[in-house]
Short mmCIF file of C-alpha atoms and ligand atoms in Angstrom, two decimals:
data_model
loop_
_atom_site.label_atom_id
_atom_site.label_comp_id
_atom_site.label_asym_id
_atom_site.label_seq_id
_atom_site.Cartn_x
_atom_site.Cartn_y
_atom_site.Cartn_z
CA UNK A 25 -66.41 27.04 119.86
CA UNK A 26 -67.98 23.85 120.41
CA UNK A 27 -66.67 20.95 118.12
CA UNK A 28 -69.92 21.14 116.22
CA UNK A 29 -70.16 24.50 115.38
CA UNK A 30 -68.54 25.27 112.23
CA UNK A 31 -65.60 27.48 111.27
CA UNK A 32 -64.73 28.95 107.80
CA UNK A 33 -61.48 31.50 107.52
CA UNK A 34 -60.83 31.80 103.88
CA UNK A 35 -63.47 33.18 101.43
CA UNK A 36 -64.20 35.85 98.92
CA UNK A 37 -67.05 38.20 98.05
CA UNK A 38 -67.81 40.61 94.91
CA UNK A 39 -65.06 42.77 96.82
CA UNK A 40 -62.25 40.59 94.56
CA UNK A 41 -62.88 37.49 92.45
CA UNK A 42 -65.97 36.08 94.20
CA UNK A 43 -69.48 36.09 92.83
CA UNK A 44 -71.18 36.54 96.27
CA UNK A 45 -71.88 40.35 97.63
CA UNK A 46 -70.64 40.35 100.85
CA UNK A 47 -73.96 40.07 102.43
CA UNK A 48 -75.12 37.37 100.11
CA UNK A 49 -71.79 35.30 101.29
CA UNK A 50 -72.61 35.90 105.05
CA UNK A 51 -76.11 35.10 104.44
CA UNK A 52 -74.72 31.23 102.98
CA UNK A 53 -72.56 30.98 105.79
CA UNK A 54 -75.26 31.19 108.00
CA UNK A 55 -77.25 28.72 106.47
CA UNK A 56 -74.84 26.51 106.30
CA UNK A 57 -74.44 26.70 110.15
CA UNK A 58 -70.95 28.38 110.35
CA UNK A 59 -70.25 30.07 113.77
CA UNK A 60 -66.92 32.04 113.08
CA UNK A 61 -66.56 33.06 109.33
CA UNK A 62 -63.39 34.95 107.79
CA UNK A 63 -63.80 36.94 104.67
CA UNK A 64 -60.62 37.19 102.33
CA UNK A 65 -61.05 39.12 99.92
CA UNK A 66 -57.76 39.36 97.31
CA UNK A 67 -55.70 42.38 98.50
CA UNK A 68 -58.67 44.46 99.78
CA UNK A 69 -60.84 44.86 102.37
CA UNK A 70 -63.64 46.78 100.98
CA UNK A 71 -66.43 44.40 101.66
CA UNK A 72 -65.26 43.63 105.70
CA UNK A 73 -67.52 46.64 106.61
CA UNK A 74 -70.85 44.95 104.73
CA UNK A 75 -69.99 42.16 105.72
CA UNK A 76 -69.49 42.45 109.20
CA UNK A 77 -72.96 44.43 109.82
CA UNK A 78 -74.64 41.07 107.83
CA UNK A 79 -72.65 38.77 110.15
CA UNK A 80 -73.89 40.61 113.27
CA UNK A 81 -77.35 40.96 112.06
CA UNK A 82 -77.25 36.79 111.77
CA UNK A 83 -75.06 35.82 114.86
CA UNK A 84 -72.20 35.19 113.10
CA UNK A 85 -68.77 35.66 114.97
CA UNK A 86 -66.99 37.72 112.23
CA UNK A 87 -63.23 37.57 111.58
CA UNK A 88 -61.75 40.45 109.55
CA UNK A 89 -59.57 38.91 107.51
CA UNK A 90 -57.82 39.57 103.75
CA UNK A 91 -55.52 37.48 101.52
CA UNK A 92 -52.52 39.28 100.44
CA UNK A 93 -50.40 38.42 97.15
CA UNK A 94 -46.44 37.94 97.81
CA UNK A 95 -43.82 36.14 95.62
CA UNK A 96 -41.24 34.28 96.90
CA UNK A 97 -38.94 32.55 94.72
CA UNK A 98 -40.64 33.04 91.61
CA UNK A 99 -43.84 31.65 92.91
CA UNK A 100 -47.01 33.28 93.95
CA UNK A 101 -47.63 33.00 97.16
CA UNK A 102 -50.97 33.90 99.15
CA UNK A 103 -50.91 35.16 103.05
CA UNK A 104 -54.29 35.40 104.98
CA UNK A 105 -53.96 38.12 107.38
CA UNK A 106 -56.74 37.23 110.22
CA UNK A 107 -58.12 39.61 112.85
CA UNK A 108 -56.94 42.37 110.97
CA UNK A 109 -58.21 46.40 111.60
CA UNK A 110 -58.63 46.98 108.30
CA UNK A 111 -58.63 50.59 109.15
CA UNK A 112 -55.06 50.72 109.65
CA UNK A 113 -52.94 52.92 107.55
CA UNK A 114 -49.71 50.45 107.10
CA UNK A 115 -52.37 47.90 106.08
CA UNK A 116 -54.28 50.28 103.95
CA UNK A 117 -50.92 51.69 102.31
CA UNK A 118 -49.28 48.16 101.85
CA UNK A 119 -52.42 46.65 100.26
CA UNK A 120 -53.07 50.04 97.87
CA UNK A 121 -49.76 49.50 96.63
CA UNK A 122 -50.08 45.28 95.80
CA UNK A 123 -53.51 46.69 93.95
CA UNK A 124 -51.67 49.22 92.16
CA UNK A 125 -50.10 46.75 89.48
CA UNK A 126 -53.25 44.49 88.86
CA UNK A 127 -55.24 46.75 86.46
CA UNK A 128 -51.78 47.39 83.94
CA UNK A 129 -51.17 43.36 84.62
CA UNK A 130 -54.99 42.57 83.72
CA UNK A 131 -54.35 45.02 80.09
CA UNK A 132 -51.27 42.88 79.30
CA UNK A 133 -53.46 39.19 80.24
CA UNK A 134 -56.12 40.89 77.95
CA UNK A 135 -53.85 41.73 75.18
CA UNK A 136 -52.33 37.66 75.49
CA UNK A 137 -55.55 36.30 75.18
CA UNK A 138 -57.13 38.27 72.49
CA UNK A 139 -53.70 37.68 70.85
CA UNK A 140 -54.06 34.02 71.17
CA UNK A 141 -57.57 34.09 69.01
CA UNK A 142 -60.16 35.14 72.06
CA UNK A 143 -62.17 38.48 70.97
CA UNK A 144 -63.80 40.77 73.61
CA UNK A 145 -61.32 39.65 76.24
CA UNK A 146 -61.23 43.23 78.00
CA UNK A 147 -64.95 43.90 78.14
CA UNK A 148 -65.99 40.80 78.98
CA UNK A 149 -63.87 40.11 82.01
CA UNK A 150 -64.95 43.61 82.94
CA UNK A 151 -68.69 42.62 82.99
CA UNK A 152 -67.48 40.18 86.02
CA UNK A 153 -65.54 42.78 87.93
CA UNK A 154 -67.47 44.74 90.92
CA UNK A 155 -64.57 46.54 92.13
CA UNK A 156 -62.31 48.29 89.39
CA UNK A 157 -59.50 48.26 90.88
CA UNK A 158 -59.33 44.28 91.91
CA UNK A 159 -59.33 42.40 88.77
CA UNK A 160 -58.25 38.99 89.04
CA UNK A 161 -57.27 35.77 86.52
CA UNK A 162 -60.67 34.40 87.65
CA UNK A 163 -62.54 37.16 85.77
CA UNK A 164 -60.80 36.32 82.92
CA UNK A 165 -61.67 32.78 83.42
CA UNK A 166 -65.13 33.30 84.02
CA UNK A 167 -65.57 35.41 81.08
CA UNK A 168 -63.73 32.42 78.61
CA UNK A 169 -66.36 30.06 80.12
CA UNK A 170 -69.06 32.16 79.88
CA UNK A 171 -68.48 33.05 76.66
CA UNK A 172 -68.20 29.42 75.54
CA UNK A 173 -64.77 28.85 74.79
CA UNK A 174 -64.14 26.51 77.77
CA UNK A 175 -65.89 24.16 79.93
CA UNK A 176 -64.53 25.26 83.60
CA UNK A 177 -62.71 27.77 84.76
CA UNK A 178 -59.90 24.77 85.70
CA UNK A 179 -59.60 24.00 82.15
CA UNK A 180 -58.80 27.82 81.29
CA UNK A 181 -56.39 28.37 83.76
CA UNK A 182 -54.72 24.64 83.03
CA UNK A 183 -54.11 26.20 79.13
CA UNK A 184 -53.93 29.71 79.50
CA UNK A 185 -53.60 31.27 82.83
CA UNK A 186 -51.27 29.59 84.61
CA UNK A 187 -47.61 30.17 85.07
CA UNK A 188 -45.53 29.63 82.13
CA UNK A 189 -48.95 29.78 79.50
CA UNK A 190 -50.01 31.75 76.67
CA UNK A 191 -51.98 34.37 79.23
CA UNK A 192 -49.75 34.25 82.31
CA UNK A 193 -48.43 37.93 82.92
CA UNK A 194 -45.97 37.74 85.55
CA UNK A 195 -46.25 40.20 88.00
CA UNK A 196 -44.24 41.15 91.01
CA UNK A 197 -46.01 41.29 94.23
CA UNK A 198 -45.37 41.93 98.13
CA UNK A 199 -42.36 40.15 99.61
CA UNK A 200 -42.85 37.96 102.65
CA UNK A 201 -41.55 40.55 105.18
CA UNK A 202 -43.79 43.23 104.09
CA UNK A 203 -47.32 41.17 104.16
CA UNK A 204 -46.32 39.96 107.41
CA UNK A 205 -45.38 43.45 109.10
CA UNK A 206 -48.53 45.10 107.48
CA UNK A 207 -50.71 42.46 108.80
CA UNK A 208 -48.94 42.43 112.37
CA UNK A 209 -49.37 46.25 111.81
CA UNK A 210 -53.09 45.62 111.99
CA UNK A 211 -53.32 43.80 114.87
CA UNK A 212 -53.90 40.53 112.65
CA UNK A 213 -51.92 37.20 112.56
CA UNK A 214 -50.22 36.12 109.78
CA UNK A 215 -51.45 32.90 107.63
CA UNK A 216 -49.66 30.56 104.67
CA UNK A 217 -52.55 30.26 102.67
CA UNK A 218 -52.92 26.89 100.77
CA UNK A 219 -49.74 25.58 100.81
CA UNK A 220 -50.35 22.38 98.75
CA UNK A 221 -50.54 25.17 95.78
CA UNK A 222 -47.16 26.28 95.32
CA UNK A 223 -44.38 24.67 93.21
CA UNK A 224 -41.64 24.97 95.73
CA UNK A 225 -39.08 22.59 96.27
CA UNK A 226 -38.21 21.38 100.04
CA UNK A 227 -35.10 23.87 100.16
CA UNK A 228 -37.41 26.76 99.24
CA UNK A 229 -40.29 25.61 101.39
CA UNK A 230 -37.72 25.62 104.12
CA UNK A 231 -36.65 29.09 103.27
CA UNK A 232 -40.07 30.29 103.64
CA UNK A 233 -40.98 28.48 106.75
CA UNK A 234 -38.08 29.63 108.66
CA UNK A 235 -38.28 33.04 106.94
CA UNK A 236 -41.92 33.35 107.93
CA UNK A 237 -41.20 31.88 111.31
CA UNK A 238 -38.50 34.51 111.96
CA UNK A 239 -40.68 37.22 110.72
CA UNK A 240 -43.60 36.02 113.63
CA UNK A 241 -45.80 34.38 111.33
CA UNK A 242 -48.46 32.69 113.45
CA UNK A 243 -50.15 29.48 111.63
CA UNK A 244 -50.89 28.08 107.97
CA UNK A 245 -53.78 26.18 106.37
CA UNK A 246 -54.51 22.57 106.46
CA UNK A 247 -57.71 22.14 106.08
CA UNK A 248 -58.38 23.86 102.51
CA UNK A 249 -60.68 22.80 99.32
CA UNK A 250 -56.86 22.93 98.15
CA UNK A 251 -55.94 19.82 99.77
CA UNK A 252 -56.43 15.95 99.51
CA UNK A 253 -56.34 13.82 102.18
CA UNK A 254 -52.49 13.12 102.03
CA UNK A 255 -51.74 16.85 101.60
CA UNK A 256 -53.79 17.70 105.00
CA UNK A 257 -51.91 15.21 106.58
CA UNK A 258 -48.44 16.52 105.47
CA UNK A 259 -49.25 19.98 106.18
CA UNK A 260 -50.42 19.16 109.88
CA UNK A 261 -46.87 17.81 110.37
CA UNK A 262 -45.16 20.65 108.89
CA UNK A 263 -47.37 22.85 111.65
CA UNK A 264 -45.84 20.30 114.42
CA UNK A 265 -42.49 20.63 113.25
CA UNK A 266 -42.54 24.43 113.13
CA UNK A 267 -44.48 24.70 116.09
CA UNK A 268 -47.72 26.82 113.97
CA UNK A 269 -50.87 26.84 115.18
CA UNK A 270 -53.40 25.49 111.91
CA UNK A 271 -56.27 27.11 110.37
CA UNK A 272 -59.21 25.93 107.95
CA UNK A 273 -61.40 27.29 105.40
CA UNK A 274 -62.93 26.59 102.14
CA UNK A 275 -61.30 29.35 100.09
CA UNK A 276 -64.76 29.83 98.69
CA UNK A 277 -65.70 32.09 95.78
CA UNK A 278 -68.99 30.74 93.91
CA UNK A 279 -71.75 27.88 94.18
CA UNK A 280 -71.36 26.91 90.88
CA UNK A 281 -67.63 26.30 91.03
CA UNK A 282 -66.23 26.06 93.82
CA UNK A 283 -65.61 22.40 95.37
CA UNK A 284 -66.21 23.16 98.84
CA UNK A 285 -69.22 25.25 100.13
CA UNK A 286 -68.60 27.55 103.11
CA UNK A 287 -68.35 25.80 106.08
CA UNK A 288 -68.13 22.52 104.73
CA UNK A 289 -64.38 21.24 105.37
CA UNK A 290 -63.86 17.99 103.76
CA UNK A 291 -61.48 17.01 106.67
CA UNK A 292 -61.46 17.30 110.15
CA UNK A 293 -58.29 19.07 111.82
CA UNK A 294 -56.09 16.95 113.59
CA UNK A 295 -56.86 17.06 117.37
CA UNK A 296 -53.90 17.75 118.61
CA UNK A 297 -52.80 20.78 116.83
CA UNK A 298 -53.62 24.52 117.84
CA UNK A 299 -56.19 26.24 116.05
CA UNK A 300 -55.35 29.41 115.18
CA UNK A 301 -59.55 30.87 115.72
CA UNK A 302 -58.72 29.89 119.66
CA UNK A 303 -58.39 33.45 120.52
CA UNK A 304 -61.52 34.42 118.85
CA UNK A 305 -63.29 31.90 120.50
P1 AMP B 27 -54.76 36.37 90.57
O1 AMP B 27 -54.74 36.81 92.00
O2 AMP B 27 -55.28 37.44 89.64
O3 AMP B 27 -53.45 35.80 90.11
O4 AMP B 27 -55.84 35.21 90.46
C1 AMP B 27 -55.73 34.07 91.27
C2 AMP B 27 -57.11 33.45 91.41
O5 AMP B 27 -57.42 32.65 90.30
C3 AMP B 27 -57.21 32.49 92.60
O6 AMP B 27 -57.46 33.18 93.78
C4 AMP B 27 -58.39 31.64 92.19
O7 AMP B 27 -59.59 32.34 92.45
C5 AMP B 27 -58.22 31.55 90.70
N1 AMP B 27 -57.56 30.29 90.29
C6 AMP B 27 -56.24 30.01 90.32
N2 AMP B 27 -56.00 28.78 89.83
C7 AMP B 27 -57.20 28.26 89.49
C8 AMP B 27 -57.64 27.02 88.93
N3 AMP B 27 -56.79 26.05 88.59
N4 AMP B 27 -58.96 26.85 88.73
C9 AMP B 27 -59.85 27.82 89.04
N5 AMP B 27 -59.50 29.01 89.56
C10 AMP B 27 -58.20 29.23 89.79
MN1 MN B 28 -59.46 33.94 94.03
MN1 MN B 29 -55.35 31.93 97.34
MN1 MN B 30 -58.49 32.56 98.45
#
């Protein structure tokens, strides 16, 4: 990959909470002059197949990929599983049974939210869901902005679907070990997805580092819509210190809110560390 050419490993299509078809999200990518492209689709990997033919039909290096939901210490935590075979059966087992608890979890948000004044919650989050079986907060956002109730989807979350609000449904998801073994399972490596997000505190984050180190856990994300400029520069330490290889992307999932487009990284990586899309290179 030559330094120009552009790389994008985190993204999502209609397949889970993106507004994009999978082709429609290649066909961006392209445009925007990415070379190697990742889609990451909320634990599934029903629109890798699409999306791959689109890729190859444009010259686009495609990376499998697929972000799976864990918790770890009361937190949610997201892993991007790169490289994957999405055909494998550990993989395909481990990510029907993180699916299996999102449609009773999406009744209960429902139930909050209508609860708390909103009418049609159900129905209309529905209306934004392509695939039945992945429904995700940001359906329910969408709907409460399209609907008129809020003005971004950041303002819904901020006072009523994050943790600890009126429409937060806990939920229990994968543990560390098992994300990591299904995605090793698949022939994929193992990614810490955003971690400016979670509210950890240093003795967790070291718990999870070392965990996820132990486990084989290959690289996480500095370069991500997720991060400021101070954040990318912490995280590119923590990847020295722990001896990860880095990866990028611009956790992408519609033009019209997301704050990075695909393949446009707001900053560069740091030279010296390893990027984890070498060996697709
Ligand atoms: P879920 O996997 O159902 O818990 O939904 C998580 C998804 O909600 C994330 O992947 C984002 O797409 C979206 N999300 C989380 N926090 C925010 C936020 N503050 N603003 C907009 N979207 C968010
Ligand atoms: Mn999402
Ligand atoms: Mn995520
Ligand atoms: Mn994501």
């Amino acid at each position: 990959m030559r330094k120009a050419q552009r790389v994008d490993l985190h993204s999502h299509s209609t397949a889970s909470d993106g507004v994009l078809t999978p082709p429609e999200l290649v066909k961006r990518a392209a445009q925007n002059r990415v070379a190697l492209f990742a889609l990451t689709d909320h634990d599934t990997v029903a629109g890798l197949t699409e999306a791959r033919e689109a890729a190859r039909q444009l010259g686009v290096l495609f990376v499998a990929g697929v972000e799976i939901s864990v918790s770890f210490a009361g937190e949610t935590i997201h892993l991007v599983g790169l490289g994957i075979d999405e055909t494998d059966p550990v993989l395909t087992a481990g990510l029907e049974q993180v699916r299996r608890g999102r449609t009773e979890r999406a009744r209960k948000m429902a139930e909050a939210l209508e609860a708390c004044g909103f009418a049609g919650v159900w129905e209309g989050a529905l209306r934004f869901v392509r695939h039945p079986d992945l429904i995700s907060r940001a359906h329910f956002a969408r709907y409460l902005v399209h609907a008129g109730h809020f003005p971004s989807m950041h303002a819904v979350f901020t006072h009523y679907l994050a943790k600890g609000k009126p429409g937060y449904v806990d939920h229990h998801w994968a543990t560390l070990g098992e994300a990591v073994s299904w995605i090793h399972a698949a022939g994929g490596v193992a990614v810490v997805a955003h971690p400016g997000r979670y509210r950890l505190n240093e003795r967790e984050w070291g718990a999870l580092l070392t965990e996820f180190v132990d486990l084989g856990g290959e690289a996480i994300e500095v370069v991500t819509s997720a991060h400021d400029h101070n954040a990318t520069t912490h995280w590119a330490q923590i990847c020295r210190r722990y001896g990860l290889a880095a990866s990028q992307g611009s956790d992408f999932h519609a033009p019209d809110e997301s704050p990075w487009d695909l393949g446009a990284m707001g900053y560069p990586l740091p030279d010296d560390l390893v990027p984890v899309w070498q060996r697709w290179q």
